[in-house]
Amino acid sequence: MVMSANGLVTLVEPMPQLVQAMQCLLNEEVVAEAKQTQTQIGANVQKSANDLIDSWVRKASSEDVHDLGVDKLSEWNPATPNGCANLLFAKMMLNLYDVLIEHVWSQFHQSHSLSPVDQITALLGRRKELDEVLQEKYVRRKEAKVGSNEVGPTLDLKQADVLVNASTIAQVFESTVPQEASSIEVLSEVNCELLDWAIDRALALSQSLLDGFHPLHTMLCSTSAMISLASYLLDYYTATNCADWIESRDVSSPSKTKVRRCISSMVFEMAKSACMNFIN
């Protein structure tokens, strides 16, 4: 999946993008007006694709990141090809967890059953474990780099990134933030971790909007979804109509700082889009 040649480390056939592409096709997000396939062949293909993603969910939620190919004891030095490859693969795995969480969330949103919640809990735990490893390696690397003139291969970690659909993030906020969301008992054990994940995904999405056009923006950032998400973000930040455990979060908490950045980025982008539409 990771190749190194001529001083350039690249990701080949990344899993997160594959899973997201399959999700988009299954959810008919690529062509919003497309009619659902009625043929038996089409139904079989859809079932096979769903079954395949579900098998990846089971594997990712049940196996340690080391078993999935992330060697926590190996070299992570970005000044070497092997170190770059390990960093890029680990970043890809973080994004794979994100798209699998999104897939399982779509199942929960339809059924509100306990089974998807257990899988989401497991995936969030695996993701947190890997993220902690990455952060530890990053801190150690910064400490070791002081006074060093090492020049490593060209590495762009963003090539592993995926964006979570704004409507998915809004659904998570809708199911965790409002006072009435407290009645969703099956989420009570994971709502804090799930909300923090959604905030991080919202921040990544809003930052991507600021960075410039992304091919998936038109598909993942519909106006209605963005308005809904911005509304929930504002409620969270101001602690308006929120569950008790959210109201207790201080305005200076890291999560609220992230939300403030999200709101400003999204409002700026929506205002810019409105101006462009008015001019045109």
CSV table of C-alpha atoms in Angstrom, one decimal:
chain,number,residue,atom,x,y,z
A,1,MET,CA,0.0,0.0,0.0
A,2,VAL,CA,3.0,2.3,0.6
A,3,MET,CA,5.7,2.8,-2.0
A,4,SER,CA,9.0,4.6,-1.9
A,5,ALA,CA,10.8,5.6,-5.0
A,6,ASN,CA,13.1,8.5,-6.1
A,7,GLY,CA,12.8,10.2,-2.7
A,8,LEU,CA,9.0,10.2,-2.7
A,9,VAL,CA,6.8,8.1,-0.4
A,10,THR,CA,3.3,7.6,-1.8
A,11,LEU,CA,0.2,5.7,-0.8
A,12,VAL,CA,-1.1,3.2,-3.4
A,13,GLU,CA,-4.7,2.0,-3.5
A,14,PRO,CA,-5.6,3.5,-0.1
A,15,MET,CA,-8.3,1.6,1.8
A,16,PRO,CA,-10.1,4.6,3.3
A,17,GLN,CA,-10.8,6.1,-0.2
A,18,LEU,CA,-11.9,2.7,-1.4
A,19,VAL,CA,-14.4,2.2,1.5
A,20,GLN,CA,-15.7,5.7,1.1
A,21,ALA,CA,-16.2,5.3,-2.7
A,22,MET,CA,-18.2,2.1,-2.0
A,23,GLN,CA,-20.2,3.9,0.7
A,24,CYS,CA,-21.0,6.8,-1.7
A,25,LEU,CA,-22.2,4.4,-4.4
A,26,LEU,CA,-24.3,2.3,-1.9
A,27,ASN,CA,-25.9,5.5,-0.5
A,28,GLU,CA,-26.4,6.9,-4.0
A,29,GLU,CA,-24.6,10.1,-3.0
A,30,VAL,CA,-22.7,10.3,-6.3
A,31,VAL,CA,-25.9,10.8,-8.3
A,32,ALA,CA,-28.5,12.1,-5.9
A,33,GLU,CA,-31.4,11.6,-8.3
A,34,ALA,CA,-30.5,8.1,-9.2
A,35,LYS,CA,-33.1,5.5,-8.7
A,36,GLN,CA,-32.3,2.5,-6.5
A,37,THR,CA,-31.2,-0.5,-8.6
A,38,GLN,CA,-34.2,-2.7,-9.1
A,39,THR,CA,-32.5,-5.7,-10.7
A,40,GLN,CA,-31.5,-8.8,-8.8
A,41,ILE,CA,-27.9,-8.4,-10.1
A,42,GLY,CA,-27.8,-4.9,-8.7
A,43,ALA,CA,-29.3,-6.1,-5.3
A,44,ASN,CA,-26.6,-8.9,-5.2
A,45,VAL,CA,-23.8,-6.4,-5.8
A,46,GLN,CA,-25.1,-4.0,-3.1
A,47,LYS,CA,-25.4,-6.9,-0.6
A,48,SER,CA,-21.9,-8.1,-1.5
A,49,ALA,CA,-20.4,-4.6,-1.0
A,50,ASN,CA,-22.2,-4.2,2.3
A,51,ASP,CA,-21.0,-7.6,3.5
A,52,LEU,CA,-17.5,-6.8,2.5
A,53,ILE,CA,-17.4,-3.5,4.4
A,54,ASP,CA,-19.0,-5.3,7.4
A,55,SER,CA,-16.2,-7.9,7.3
A,56,TRP,CA,-13.7,-5.1,7.4
A,57,VAL,CA,-15.5,-3.5,10.4
A,58,ARG,CA,-15.4,-6.8,12.3
A,59,LYS,CA,-11.7,-7.2,11.5
A,60,ALA,CA,-10.8,-3.6,12.4
A,61,SER,CA,-12.8,-3.6,15.7
A,62,SER,CA,-11.5,-7.0,16.9
A,63,GLU,CA,-7.8,-6.9,16.0
A,64,ASP,CA,-5.0,-4.8,17.5
A,65,VAL,CA,-3.5,-2.2,15.2
A,66,HIS,CA,-0.3,-4.3,15.3
A,67,ASP,CA,-2.2,-7.2,13.8
A,68,LEU,CA,-3.4,-4.9,11.0
A,69,GLY,CA,0.1,-4.0,10.0
A,70,VAL,CA,1.1,-1.1,12.2
A,71,ASP,CA,4.4,-1.9,13.8
A,72,LYS,CA,4.6,0.2,16.9
A,73,LEU,CA,8.1,-0.9,17.7
A,74,SER,CA,9.6,-0.2,14.2
A,75,GLU,CA,11.3,3.0,13.0
A,76,TRP,CA,9.0,6.0,12.6
A,77,ASN,CA,11.7,8.5,11.6
A,78,PRO,CA,10.4,10.7,8.7
A,79,ALA,CA,14.0,11.2,7.6
A,80,THR,CA,14.1,7.6,6.3
A,81,PRO,CA,11.9,5.8,3.7
A,82,ASN,CA,10.9,3.1,6.2
A,83,GLY,CA,10.0,5.7,8.8
A,84,CYS,CA,7.9,7.7,6.2
A,85,ALA,CA,6.2,4.5,5.1
A,86,ASN,CA,5.2,3.6,8.7
A,87,LEU,CA,3.9,7.2,9.4
A,88,LEU,CA,1.9,7.2,6.2
A,89,PHE,CA,0.4,3.7,6.8
A,90,ALA,CA,-0.5,4.6,10.4
A,91,LYS,CA,-2.2,7.8,9.1
A,92,MET,CA,-4.1,5.8,6.6
A,93,MET,CA,-5.3,3.4,9.3
A,94,LEU,CA,-6.6,6.4,11.3
A,95,ASN,CA,-8.7,7.4,8.3
A,96,LEU,CA,-9.8,3.9,7.7
A,97,TYR,CA,-11.2,3.8,11.2
A,98,ASP,CA,-13.1,7.0,10.4
A,99,VAL,CA,-14.8,5.7,7.3
A,100,LEU,CA,-15.7,2.4,9.1
A,101,ILE,CA,-17.2,4.4,12.0
A,102,GLU,CA,-19.2,6.4,9.5
A,103,HIS,CA,-20.4,3.1,7.9
A,104,VAL,CA,-21.5,1.6,11.2
A,105,TRP,CA,-23.1,4.9,12.2
A,106,SER,CA,-25.3,4.8,9.1
A,107,GLN,CA,-26.5,1.4,10.2
A,108,PHE,CA,-27.2,2.6,13.8
A,109,HIS,CA,-29.0,5.6,12.5
A,110,GLN,CA,-31.4,3.3,10.7
A,111,SER,CA,-31.9,0.7,13.4
A,112,HIS,CA,-30.9,2.3,16.8
A,113,SER,CA,-29.9,-1.2,17.8
A,114,LEU,CA,-27.1,-2.1,20.3
A,115,SER,CA,-24.9,-4.1,17.9
A,116,PRO,CA,-23.7,-1.1,15.8
A,117,VAL,CA,-23.0,0.8,19.1
A,118,ASP,CA,-20.7,-2.0,20.3
A,119,GLN,CA,-18.8,-1.9,17.0
A,120,ILE,CA,-18.5,1.9,17.1
A,121,THR,CA,-17.2,1.7,20.7
A,122,ALA,CA,-14.6,-0.8,19.6
A,123,LEU,CA,-13.5,1.2,16.5
A,124,LEU,CA,-13.2,4.4,18.5
A,125,GLY,CA,-11.1,2.5,21.1
A,126,ARG,CA,-8.8,1.1,18.3
A,127,ARG,CA,-8.5,4.6,16.7
A,128,LYS,CA,-7.6,6.2,20.0
A,129,GLU,CA,-5.0,3.6,20.7
A,130,LEU,CA,-3.3,4.3,17.3
A,131,ASP,CA,-3.7,8.0,17.6
A,132,GLU,CA,-1.9,7.9,21.0
A,133,VAL,CA,1.0,6.0,19.4
A,134,LEU,CA,1.2,8.5,16.6
A,135,GLN,CA,1.3,11.4,19.0
A,136,GLU,CA,4.0,9.8,21.1
A,137,LYS,CA,6.1,9.1,18.0
A,138,TYR,CA,5.6,12.7,16.9
A,139,VAL,CA,6.6,14.2,20.2
A,140,ARG,CA,9.7,12.0,20.4
A,141,ARG,CA,10.6,13.0,16.8
A,142,LYS,CA,10.3,16.7,17.6
A,143,GLU,CA,12.6,16.2,20.6
A,144,ALA,CA,15.2,14.3,18.6
A,145,LYS,CA,15.0,16.8,15.7
A,146,VAL,CA,16.3,19.7,17.7
A,147,GLY,CA,19.7,20.7,16.3
A,148,SER,CA,19.4,18.1,13.6
A,149,ASN,CA,19.9,18.8,9.8
A,150,GLU,CA,18.3,15.5,8.6
A,151,VAL,CA,16.6,15.8,5.3
A,152,GLY,CA,14.2,12.9,4.5
A,153,PRO,CA,12.1,11.8,1.6
A,154,THR,CA,9.2,13.9,0.4
A,155,LEU,CA,6.2,12.9,2.4
A,156,ASP,CA,2.6,14.3,2.3
A,157,LEU,CA,0.5,12.8,5.1
A,158,LYS,CA,-2.6,14.5,3.7
A,159,GLN,CA,-2.7,11.9,0.8
A,160,ALA,CA,-4.1,9.5,3.4
A,161,ASP,CA,-6.9,11.8,4.5
A,162,VAL,CA,-10.6,11.4,3.9
A,163,LEU,CA,-13.5,13.7,4.8
A,164,VAL,CA,-16.5,12.5,6.7
A,165,ASN,CA,-19.9,13.5,5.3
A,166,ALA,CA,-21.3,16.7,6.9
A,167,SER,CA,-24.7,15.0,7.2
A,168,THR,CA,-23.1,12.1,9.2
A,169,ILE,CA,-21.5,14.5,11.6
A,170,ALA,CA,-24.7,16.4,12.0
A,171,GLN,CA,-26.5,13.2,12.8
A,172,VAL,CA,-24.0,12.4,15.5
A,173,PHE,CA,-24.5,15.9,17.0
A,174,GLU,CA,-28.3,15.5,16.7
A,175,SER,CA,-28.1,12.2,18.7
A,176,THR,CA,-25.8,13.4,21.4
A,177,VAL,CA,-26.0,17.2,21.9
A,178,PRO,CA,-29.7,18.2,22.5
A,179,GLN,CA,-31.5,17.5,25.8
A,180,GLU,CA,-33.8,15.1,24.1
A,181,ALA,CA,-30.8,13.1,22.9
A,182,SER,CA,-30.4,11.8,26.5
A,183,SER,CA,-33.2,9.5,25.8
A,184,ILE,CA,-31.1,7.5,23.4
A,185,GLU,CA,-30.0,5.1,26.1
A,186,VAL,CA,-27.9,2.8,23.8
A,187,LEU,CA,-25.5,5.7,23.2
A,188,SER,CA,-25.1,6.6,26.9
A,189,GLU,CA,-21.8,4.7,27.3
A,190,VAL,CA,-20.1,6.1,24.1
A,191,ASN,CA,-21.7,9.5,23.5
A,192,CYS,CA,-18.7,11.4,24.9
A,193,GLU,CA,-16.1,9.7,22.8
A,194,LEU,CA,-18.5,9.7,19.8
A,195,LEU,CA,-19.1,13.4,20.1
A,196,ASP,CA,-15.4,14.2,20.4
A,197,TRP,CA,-14.8,12.1,17.3
A,198,ALA,CA,-17.5,14.1,15.4
A,199,ILE,CA,-16.0,17.4,16.6
A,200,ASP,CA,-12.6,16.4,15.2
A,201,ARG,CA,-14.2,15.3,11.9
A,202,ALA,CA,-16.0,18.6,11.7
A,203,LEU,CA,-12.8,20.5,12.2
A,204,ALA,CA,-11.1,18.5,9.5
A,205,LEU,CA,-14.0,19.1,7.1
A,206,SER,CA,-14.1,22.9,7.9
A,207,GLN,CA,-10.3,23.2,7.5
A,208,SER,CA,-10.5,21.4,4.1
A,209,LEU,CA,-13.1,24.0,3.0
A,210,LEU,CA,-10.7,26.8,3.9
A,211,ASP,CA,-7.8,25.1,2.1
A,212,GLY,CA,-9.6,25.2,-1.2
A,213,PHE,CA,-11.9,23.1,-3.4
A,214,HIS,CA,-11.8,19.4,-2.8
A,215,PRO,CA,-13.5,17.0,-5.3
A,216,LEU,CA,-15.7,15.6,-2.5
A,217,HIS,CA,-16.9,18.9,-1.2
A,218,THR,CA,-19.9,19.1,-3.5
A,219,MET,CA,-20.9,15.6,-2.4
A,220,LEU,CA,-20.2,15.8,1.4
A,221,CYS,CA,-21.1,19.4,2.1
A,222,SER,CA,-24.6,20.1,0.9
A,223,THR,CA,-26.0,23.4,2.1
A,224,SER,CA,-28.7,21.8,4.2
A,225,ALA,CA,-26.2,19.5,6.0
A,226,MET,CA,-23.8,22.4,6.6
A,227,ILE,CA,-26.5,24.6,8.0
A,228,SER,CA,-27.7,21.8,10.3
A,229,LEU,CA,-24.2,21.0,11.4
A,230,ALA,CA,-23.4,24.7,12.1
A,231,SER,CA,-26.6,25.0,14.2
A,232,TYR,CA,-25.6,22.0,16.4
A,233,LEU,CA,-22.0,23.3,16.7
A,234,LEU,CA,-23.4,26.7,17.9
A,235,ASP,CA,-25.7,25.0,20.4
A,236,TYR,CA,-22.8,23.0,21.7
A,237,TYR,CA,-20.5,26.0,22.0
A,238,THR,CA,-23.1,28.2,23.8
A,239,ALA,CA,-24.5,25.2,25.8
A,240,THR,CA,-28.0,26.0,24.5
A,241,ASN,CA,-30.6,23.2,24.7
A,242,CYS,CA,-27.8,20.7,25.5
A,243,ALA,CA,-27.7,17.6,27.6
A,244,ASP,CA,-26.5,18.1,31.1
A,245,TRP,CA,-23.1,16.5,30.6
A,246,ILE,CA,-22.4,18.9,27.7
A,247,GLU,CA,-23.5,22.0,29.6
A,248,SER,CA,-20.8,21.2,32.2
A,249,ARG,CA,-18.1,21.5,29.7
A,250,ASP,CA,-16.2,24.8,30.2
A,251,VAL,CA,-16.0,27.3,27.3
A,252,SER,CA,-12.2,27.1,27.5
A,253,SER,CA,-12.2,23.3,27.0
A,254,PRO,CA,-10.2,22.1,23.9
A,255,SER,CA,-13.4,20.7,22.3
A,256,LYS,CA,-15.1,24.1,22.4
A,257,THR,CA,-12.0,25.7,21.0
A,258,LYS,CA,-12.2,23.3,18.0
A,259,VAL,CA,-15.9,24.0,17.7
A,260,ARG,CA,-15.3,27.7,17.6
A,261,ARG,CA,-12.8,27.2,14.7
A,262,CYS,CA,-15.3,25.0,12.9
A,263,ILE,CA,-18.1,27.6,13.2
A,264,SER,CA,-15.9,30.5,11.9
A,265,SER,CA,-14.6,28.4,9.0
A,266,MET,CA,-18.0,27.1,8.0
A,267,VAL,CA,-19.7,30.5,8.2
A,268,PHE,CA,-17.0,32.1,6.1
A,269,GLU,CA,-17.3,29.4,3.5
A,270,MET,CA,-21.1,29.5,3.3
A,271,ALA,CA,-21.0,33.3,3.1
A,272,LYS,CA,-18.4,33.1,0.3
A,273,SER,CA,-20.6,30.6,-1.6
A,274,ALA,CA,-23.7,32.8,-1.1
A,275,CYS,CA,-21.8,35.8,-2.5
A,276,MET,CA,-20.6,33.8,-5.5
A,277,ASN,CA,-24.1,32.6,-6.2
A,278,PHE,CA,-25.4,36.1,-6.0
A,279,ILE,CA,-22.8,37.4,-8.4
A,280,ASN,CA,-23.4,34.6,-10.8
